[in-house]
Short mmCIF file of C-alpha atoms in Angstrom, two decimals:
data_model
loop_
_atom_site.label_atom_id
_atom_site.label_comp_id
_atom_site.label_asym_id
_atom_site.label_seq_id
_atom_site.Cartn_x
_atom_site.Cartn_y
_atom_site.Cartn_z
CA MET A 15 16.81 23.87 -6.25
CA VAL A 16 15.96 20.19 -6.16
CA GLN A 17 14.33 19.05 -9.39
CA LEU A 18 11.17 17.32 -8.37
CA ALA A 19 9.08 15.45 -10.99
CA LEU A 20 5.58 14.36 -10.21
CA LEU A 21 4.33 11.86 -12.77
CA VAL A 22 0.73 12.36 -13.87
CA THR A 23 0.18 8.82 -14.76
CA ASN A 24 -2.74 7.40 -16.74
CA ARG A 25 -5.32 6.14 -14.23
CA HIS A 26 -3.72 8.23 -11.35
CA ARG A 27 -5.83 8.91 -8.29
CA LEU A 28 -6.55 12.65 -8.26
CA LEU A 29 -6.43 12.72 -4.51
CA SER A 30 -2.98 11.32 -4.51
CA VAL A 31 -1.63 13.88 -6.98
CA ALA A 32 -3.37 16.72 -5.16
CA ALA A 33 -1.95 15.70 -1.77
CA ILE A 34 1.60 15.44 -3.10
CA LEU A 35 1.33 18.87 -4.80
CA ASP A 36 -0.17 20.36 -1.57
CA VAL A 37 2.65 19.12 0.67
CA PHE A 38 5.59 20.07 -1.45
CA GLU A 39 4.14 23.47 -2.38
CA SER A 40 3.73 24.03 1.38
CA VAL A 41 7.45 23.17 1.81
CA ASN A 42 8.26 25.86 -0.79
CA SER A 43 5.95 28.26 0.99
CA PHE A 44 7.88 27.65 4.28
CA TYR A 45 11.11 28.65 2.66
CA LYS A 46 9.46 31.74 1.00
CA SER A 47 8.13 32.79 4.45
CA HIS A 48 11.73 32.83 5.62
CA ASN A 49 12.87 34.90 2.61
CA GLU A 50 14.55 31.99 0.99
CA ALA A 51 14.22 30.51 -2.45
CA PRO A 52 11.75 27.65 -2.98
CA PHE A 53 13.56 24.38 -2.17
CA PHE A 54 11.86 22.18 -4.83
CA ASP A 55 11.45 23.04 -8.55
CA ILE A 56 8.20 21.16 -9.04
CA LYS A 57 7.43 19.97 -12.50
CA LEU A 58 4.69 17.63 -13.76
CA PHE A 59 5.47 14.95 -16.41
CA GLY A 60 3.37 12.40 -18.20
CA LEU A 61 2.51 10.71 -21.47
CA VAL A 62 1.69 13.78 -23.56
CA PRO A 63 2.25 14.92 -27.08
CA GLU A 64 5.58 16.30 -28.26
CA THR A 65 4.16 19.87 -28.18
CA PRO A 66 2.11 20.08 -25.03
CA ASP A 67 1.84 23.89 -24.84
CA THR A 68 -1.84 23.77 -24.17
CA LEU A 69 -1.79 20.83 -21.75
CA THR A 70 -1.95 21.91 -18.08
CA PHE A 71 -2.73 20.39 -14.77
CA GLY A 72 -4.05 23.20 -12.51
CA LYS A 73 -1.39 25.90 -12.63
CA TYR A 74 1.21 23.50 -13.93
CA LYS A 75 2.26 22.78 -17.42
CA LEU A 76 2.28 19.11 -18.25
CA ASN A 77 5.74 18.12 -19.66
CA PRO A 78 6.42 15.14 -21.91
CA ILE A 79 9.02 12.63 -20.75
CA SER A 80 10.81 13.11 -24.08
CA THR A 81 12.15 16.41 -22.92
CA GLY A 82 15.15 14.53 -21.52
CA GLU A 83 15.41 16.64 -18.40
CA LYS A 84 17.37 15.07 -15.56
CA GLN A 85 15.42 14.93 -12.25
CA ASP A 86 16.63 14.64 -8.62
CA LEU A 87 13.44 13.10 -7.16
CA ILE A 88 10.54 11.42 -9.03
CA LEU A 89 7.15 10.83 -7.38
CA ILE A 90 4.64 8.22 -8.66
CA PRO A 91 1.07 8.77 -7.36
CA ALA A 92 -1.40 6.01 -6.47
CA PHE A 93 -3.77 4.21 -8.77
CA ALA A 94 -7.19 2.85 -7.84
CA SER A 95 -6.49 -0.49 -6.20
CA ASP A 96 -8.85 -2.45 -8.45
CA VAL A 97 -7.24 -1.34 -11.75
CA THR A 98 -3.49 -1.82 -11.03
CA ARG A 99 -3.01 -4.24 -13.86
CA GLU A 100 -4.71 -1.98 -16.43
CA ALA A 101 -2.91 1.01 -14.94
CA VAL A 102 0.54 -0.53 -15.43
CA GLY A 103 -0.41 -1.48 -18.94
CA GLU A 104 -1.40 2.02 -19.78
CA ASN A 105 1.83 3.49 -18.42
CA LEU A 106 4.39 1.15 -19.96
CA GLU A 107 6.02 3.93 -21.90
CA LEU A 108 7.12 5.55 -18.62
CA ILE A 109 9.23 2.53 -17.61
CA PRO A 110 12.32 3.28 -19.84
CA TRP A 111 12.31 6.82 -18.63
CA LEU A 112 12.06 5.84 -14.99
CA LYS A 113 14.97 3.37 -15.40
CA TRP A 114 17.08 6.00 -17.24
CA GLN A 115 16.42 8.65 -14.53
CA TYR A 116 17.42 6.18 -11.75
CA GLN A 117 20.59 5.23 -13.60
CA GLU A 118 21.35 8.92 -13.92
CA GLY A 119 21.13 9.32 -10.08
CA ALA A 120 17.42 10.26 -9.55
CA GLU A 121 15.64 8.97 -6.54
CA ILE A 122 12.16 7.49 -7.09
CA ALA A 123 9.23 7.34 -4.65
CA SER A 124 5.92 5.51 -5.13
CA PHE A 125 2.88 6.18 -3.21
CA CYS A 126 0.36 3.44 -2.27
CA THR A 127 -0.46 1.33 -5.42
CA GLY A 128 1.87 3.41 -7.47
CA ALA A 129 4.34 0.77 -6.34
CA PHE A 130 2.93 -1.54 -9.07
CA LEU A 131 4.36 0.73 -11.78
CA LEU A 132 7.65 1.15 -9.85
CA ALA A 133 7.92 -2.65 -9.56
CA ALA A 134 7.17 -3.13 -13.19
CA THR A 135 10.44 -1.28 -14.00
CA GLY A 136 12.42 -3.99 -12.24
CA LEU A 137 14.04 -1.37 -10.00
CA LEU A 138 12.39 -2.92 -6.95
CA ASP A 139 13.69 -6.44 -7.56
CA GLY A 140 15.58 -7.57 -4.52
CA LYS A 141 14.55 -4.47 -2.60
CA SER A 142 12.05 -3.92 0.20
CA ALA A 143 8.65 -2.34 -0.70
CA THR A 144 5.21 -1.81 0.61
CA THR A 145 1.90 -0.84 -0.90
CA HIS A 146 -1.76 -0.45 0.13
CA VAL A 147 -2.35 -3.21 2.61
CA ASN A 148 -5.37 -4.47 0.62
CA ALA A 149 -3.23 -4.83 -2.53
CA THR A 150 -0.47 -6.82 -1.01
CA ALA A 151 -1.64 -10.25 -2.17
CA ASN A 152 -1.94 -9.03 -5.76
CA PHE A 153 1.46 -7.31 -5.56
CA ALA A 154 3.16 -10.40 -4.13
CA ALA A 155 1.80 -12.53 -6.92
CA SER A 156 2.75 -10.05 -9.64
CA PHE A 157 6.21 -9.23 -8.44
CA PRO A 158 7.74 -12.20 -6.48
CA ALA A 159 11.25 -10.78 -6.83
CA VAL A 160 10.33 -7.86 -4.60
CA ARG A 161 10.76 -8.22 -0.76
CA LEU A 162 7.26 -7.05 0.16
CA TYR A 163 6.55 -5.79 3.72
CA GLY A 164 2.76 -5.39 3.58
CA ASP A 165 2.48 -3.96 7.08
CA ALA A 166 5.15 -1.23 6.57
CA ILE A 167 4.26 2.37 6.40
CA VAL A 168 7.35 3.35 4.41
CA THR A 169 10.30 1.56 2.87
CA ALA A 170 13.61 3.03 1.77
CA GLU A 171 16.43 1.33 0.03
CA GLN A 172 19.15 2.56 -2.43
CA GLY A 173 17.31 5.73 -3.38
CA ILE A 174 13.99 3.83 -3.94
CA TYR A 175 11.03 4.61 -1.63
CA THR A 176 7.51 3.21 -1.23
CA SER A 177 4.60 4.00 1.01
CA GLY A 178 1.55 2.04 2.27
CA GLY A 179 -2.00 3.15 1.49
CA ALA A 180 -3.79 6.39 1.76
CA THR A 181 -2.55 8.50 4.68
CA SER A 182 0.71 6.48 4.75
CA SER A 183 1.61 8.64 1.80
CA PHE A 184 1.98 11.54 4.09
CA HIS A 185 4.59 9.56 6.12
CA LEU A 186 6.58 8.97 2.99
CA MET A 187 6.43 12.60 2.18
CA LEU A 188 7.68 13.52 5.71
CA HIS A 189 10.50 11.07 5.32
CA LEU A 190 11.54 12.70 2.09
CA ILE A 191 11.28 16.15 3.50
CA LYS A 192 13.44 15.20 6.36
CA LEU A 193 16.06 13.73 4.07
CA TYR A 194 16.11 16.76 1.86
CA CYS A 195 15.22 19.68 4.10
CA GLY A 196 15.85 18.64 7.65
CA ARG A 197 13.91 18.15 10.80
CA GLU A 198 12.61 21.74 11.29
CA VAL A 199 10.77 21.77 7.95
CA THR A 200 9.49 18.21 8.65
CA ILE A 201 7.91 19.10 11.94
CA HIS A 202 6.36 22.25 10.45
CA ILE A 203 4.73 20.29 7.66
CA ALA A 204 3.61 17.55 10.11
CA LYS A 205 1.89 20.11 12.21
CA LEU A 206 0.45 21.96 9.18
CA PHE A 207 -1.23 18.83 7.91
CA ALA A 208 -1.93 17.23 11.38
CA ILE A 209 0.07 14.15 10.53
CA ASP A 210 0.58 11.57 13.26
CA MET A 211 4.33 11.05 13.04
CA ASP A 212 4.68 7.92 15.22
CA ARG A 213 2.53 5.51 13.31
CA GLU A 214 4.59 2.34 12.78
CA GLN A 215 2.42 0.13 10.69
CA GLN A 216 -0.80 -0.11 8.68
CA ALA A 217 -1.81 -3.63 9.48
CA TYR A 218 -4.97 -2.70 11.37
CA PHE A 219 -6.36 -0.83 8.38
CA GLY A 220 -6.15 -3.90 6.19
CA THR A 221 -8.82 -6.19 4.88
CA PHE A 222 -7.92 -9.56 3.43
CA GLN A 223 -9.06 -9.32 -0.23
CA PRO A 224 -7.40 -12.28 -2.01
CA PRO A 225 -7.36 -12.32 -5.81
CA GLN A 226 -10.31 -14.15 -7.33
CA ASN A 227 -9.80 -13.46 -10.99
CA HIS A 228 -6.66 -15.49 -11.49
CA GLY A 229 -8.42 -18.03 -13.76
CA ASP A 230 -7.25 -21.19 -11.98
CA VAL A 231 -10.31 -23.29 -11.33
CA ILE A 232 -8.52 -25.72 -9.05
CA VAL A 233 -7.34 -22.81 -6.82
CA THR A 234 -10.76 -21.20 -6.88
CA MET A 235 -12.17 -24.49 -5.52
CA ALA A 236 -9.69 -24.50 -2.72
CA GLN A 237 -10.42 -20.93 -1.90
CA LYS A 238 -14.08 -21.48 -1.65
CA ARG A 239 -13.50 -24.58 0.45
CA ILE A 240 -11.43 -22.56 3.03
CA GLU A 241 -13.85 -19.56 3.04
CA ASN A 242 -16.83 -21.75 3.57
CA ALA A 243 -15.34 -24.05 6.22
CA TYR A 244 -12.65 -21.96 7.88
CA GLN A 245 -14.03 -22.81 11.35
CA ASP A 246 -13.62 -26.47 10.73
CA VAL A 247 -10.72 -27.17 8.48
CA SER A 248 -7.18 -27.05 9.75
CA THR A 249 -4.99 -29.19 7.50
CA ILE A 250 -4.23 -28.97 3.79
CA GLU A 251 -5.74 -32.38 3.31
CA GLU A 252 -9.08 -31.08 4.72
CA MET A 253 -8.77 -27.92 2.56
CA ILE A 254 -8.39 -29.85 -0.61
CA GLN A 255 -10.92 -32.56 0.00
CA ASP A 256 -12.80 -33.48 -3.22
CA ILE A 257 -10.56 -31.37 -5.33
CA PRO A 258 -9.28 -33.36 -8.37
CA ALA A 259 -5.54 -32.60 -7.95
CA SER A 260 -2.61 -33.69 -5.83
CA ARG A 261 -1.66 -31.90 -2.64
CA ARG A 262 1.61 -30.77 -4.11
CA ASN A 263 -0.06 -29.42 -7.32
CA VAL A 264 -2.70 -27.60 -5.37
CA VAL A 265 -0.18 -25.94 -2.98
CA ARG A 266 2.09 -24.86 -5.85
CA ARG A 267 -0.73 -23.43 -7.97
CA PHE A 268 -2.34 -21.83 -4.88
CA LYS A 269 0.76 -19.89 -3.97
CA LEU A 270 1.28 -18.88 -7.61
CA ALA A 271 -2.35 -17.59 -7.95
CA THR A 272 -2.90 -15.94 -4.56
CA GLY A 273 0.59 -15.05 -3.33
CA VAL A 274 0.13 -17.00 -0.08
CA THR A 275 0.03 -20.71 0.91
CA PRO A 276 -3.23 -22.46 1.72
CA ILE A 277 -2.37 -22.40 5.47
CA GLU A 278 -1.60 -18.69 5.34
CA TYR A 279 -4.85 -18.13 3.44
CA LEU A 280 -6.75 -20.08 6.20
CA GLN A 281 -5.09 -17.92 8.88
CA LYS A 282 -5.87 -14.66 7.09
CA THR A 283 -9.52 -15.79 6.50
CA ARG A 284 -9.93 -16.62 10.16
CA ILE A 285 -8.43 -13.40 11.37
CA GLU A 286 -10.69 -11.40 8.97
CA ALA A 287 -13.68 -13.18 10.46
CA ALA A 288 -12.45 -12.26 13.90
CA LYS A 289 -12.15 -8.68 12.93
CA LYS A 290 -15.64 -8.47 11.64
CA LEU A 291 -17.01 -9.99 14.95
CA LEU A 292 -15.02 -7.49 16.95
CA GLU A 293 -16.21 -4.62 14.82
CA GLN A 294 -19.91 -5.62 14.62
CA THR A 295 -20.88 -7.61 17.69
CA ASP A 296 -20.37 -7.50 21.52
CA GLN A 297 -19.09 -11.10 21.70
CA SER A 298 -16.35 -11.69 24.21
CA VAL A 299 -12.90 -12.23 22.92
CA LEU A 300 -13.32 -15.97 23.88
CA GLU A 301 -16.45 -16.18 21.83
CA VAL A 302 -14.82 -14.39 18.88
CA MET A 303 -11.92 -16.89 19.09
CA LEU A 304 -14.17 -19.91 18.98
CA ASN A 305 -16.35 -18.54 16.24
CA SER A 306 -13.28 -17.77 14.17
CA GLY A 307 -12.05 -21.29 14.21
CA TYR A 308 -9.41 -21.15 17.08
CA ASN A 309 -9.44 -23.01 20.37
CA ASP A 310 -6.32 -21.61 22.10
CA LEU A 311 -6.86 -18.15 23.50
CA LYS A 312 -3.19 -17.30 24.00
CA ALA A 313 -2.26 -18.42 20.39
CA PHE A 314 -5.27 -16.48 19.06
CA ARG A 315 -4.18 -13.31 20.75
CA GLN A 316 -0.69 -13.70 19.38
CA LEU A 317 -1.76 -14.48 15.84
CA PHE A 318 -4.28 -11.62 15.86
CA LYS A 319 -1.73 -9.09 17.07
CA LYS A 320 0.82 -10.31 14.55
CA SER A 321 -1.72 -9.89 11.71
CA ALA A 322 -3.65 -6.81 12.77
CA GLY A 323 -0.90 -4.99 14.72
CA MET A 324 -2.80 -4.76 17.98
CA THR A 325 -4.61 -7.04 20.37
CA PRO A 326 -8.25 -8.10 19.91
CA LYS A 327 -9.29 -5.82 22.77
CA SER A 328 -7.47 -2.79 21.33
CA TYR A 329 -8.88 -3.54 17.88
CA ARG A 330 -12.45 -3.58 19.28
CA GLU A 331 -11.82 -0.30 21.12
CA LYS A 332 -10.61 1.31 17.85
CA PHE A 333 -13.18 -0.04 15.33
CA ASN A 334 -16.26 -1.33 17.04
CA VAL A 335 -19.39 0.23 15.41
CA GLY A 336 -21.30 0.48 18.64
CA ARG A 337 -18.43 2.30 20.38
CA MET A 338 -17.93 4.69 17.41
CA GLU A 339 -21.64 5.58 17.51
CA SER A 340 -21.56 6.21 21.32
CA ILE A 341 -18.74 8.72 20.84
CA GLY A 342 -20.39 10.63 17.99
CA TYR A 343 -19.23 8.89 14.84
CA ALA A 344 -21.30 7.05 12.16
CA GLY A 345 -23.02 10.21 10.94
CA LYS A 346 -23.83 11.82 14.27
#
């Protein structure tokens, strides 16, 4: 059997752990239903005392990492997106174990914001990764050596895997199941959990939530300037007007604190404003464009699609509140 270790990290999201267990237990049930042995030997590991005989997680015994057991596949569940820094700090003791397991041949997969712990090991340096779309700015600022693809659903490189947010975790699980068990089992699990197998990106689920607690007063001033005047400013000089620092200094500090340049920040702020107008109003696409700070419809459509993964029209059809109410959503 494949030795599968699920880390019960400090500050883990219970839903993430439960979903992982449910899916991989269902894989084992598939094999049992065909009179075969379970494919995965699922064990739970965490930061627990040396003698954890009374510590359990549901029907599972919680094993300490000090047991020294070699694993084949290690899964890191998600953290709540607003406590990633604290979560990594409370799980630092897991890092040497993860690095040792990888050096011994184990593959490692992180789900959603679990990528922050995986990145803290250094194993993601120079490799591709994704995480929850709303945590990408924080991730990019925290781990600049990682090649972050914030719109990606799943990344895979040299036995290291990551997934985007929430339901993207299921796509990573399907990817792993296909690698280990083959297509037949993968399709069975996809149907069992009603997983849409052809999703290609998570961009349209994202909300631009730039870091605000970085402590750099100059950067905060620039952020507020952009957020309050995104319809009117278009150059860095306009963005840093009245800020007591040089252009070069502001740009350098801005990228370090937020993970993006001031121009990228302006574009993301404008697109976020456009999204809200498409979600909450019946303004035409032309009106949305003008009220978001753009004046070229073709360029706006291209930028919007690049950022959100779909055209403004398609985005409205998917997320407009009025439309959702008319087809029976929003509590009806």
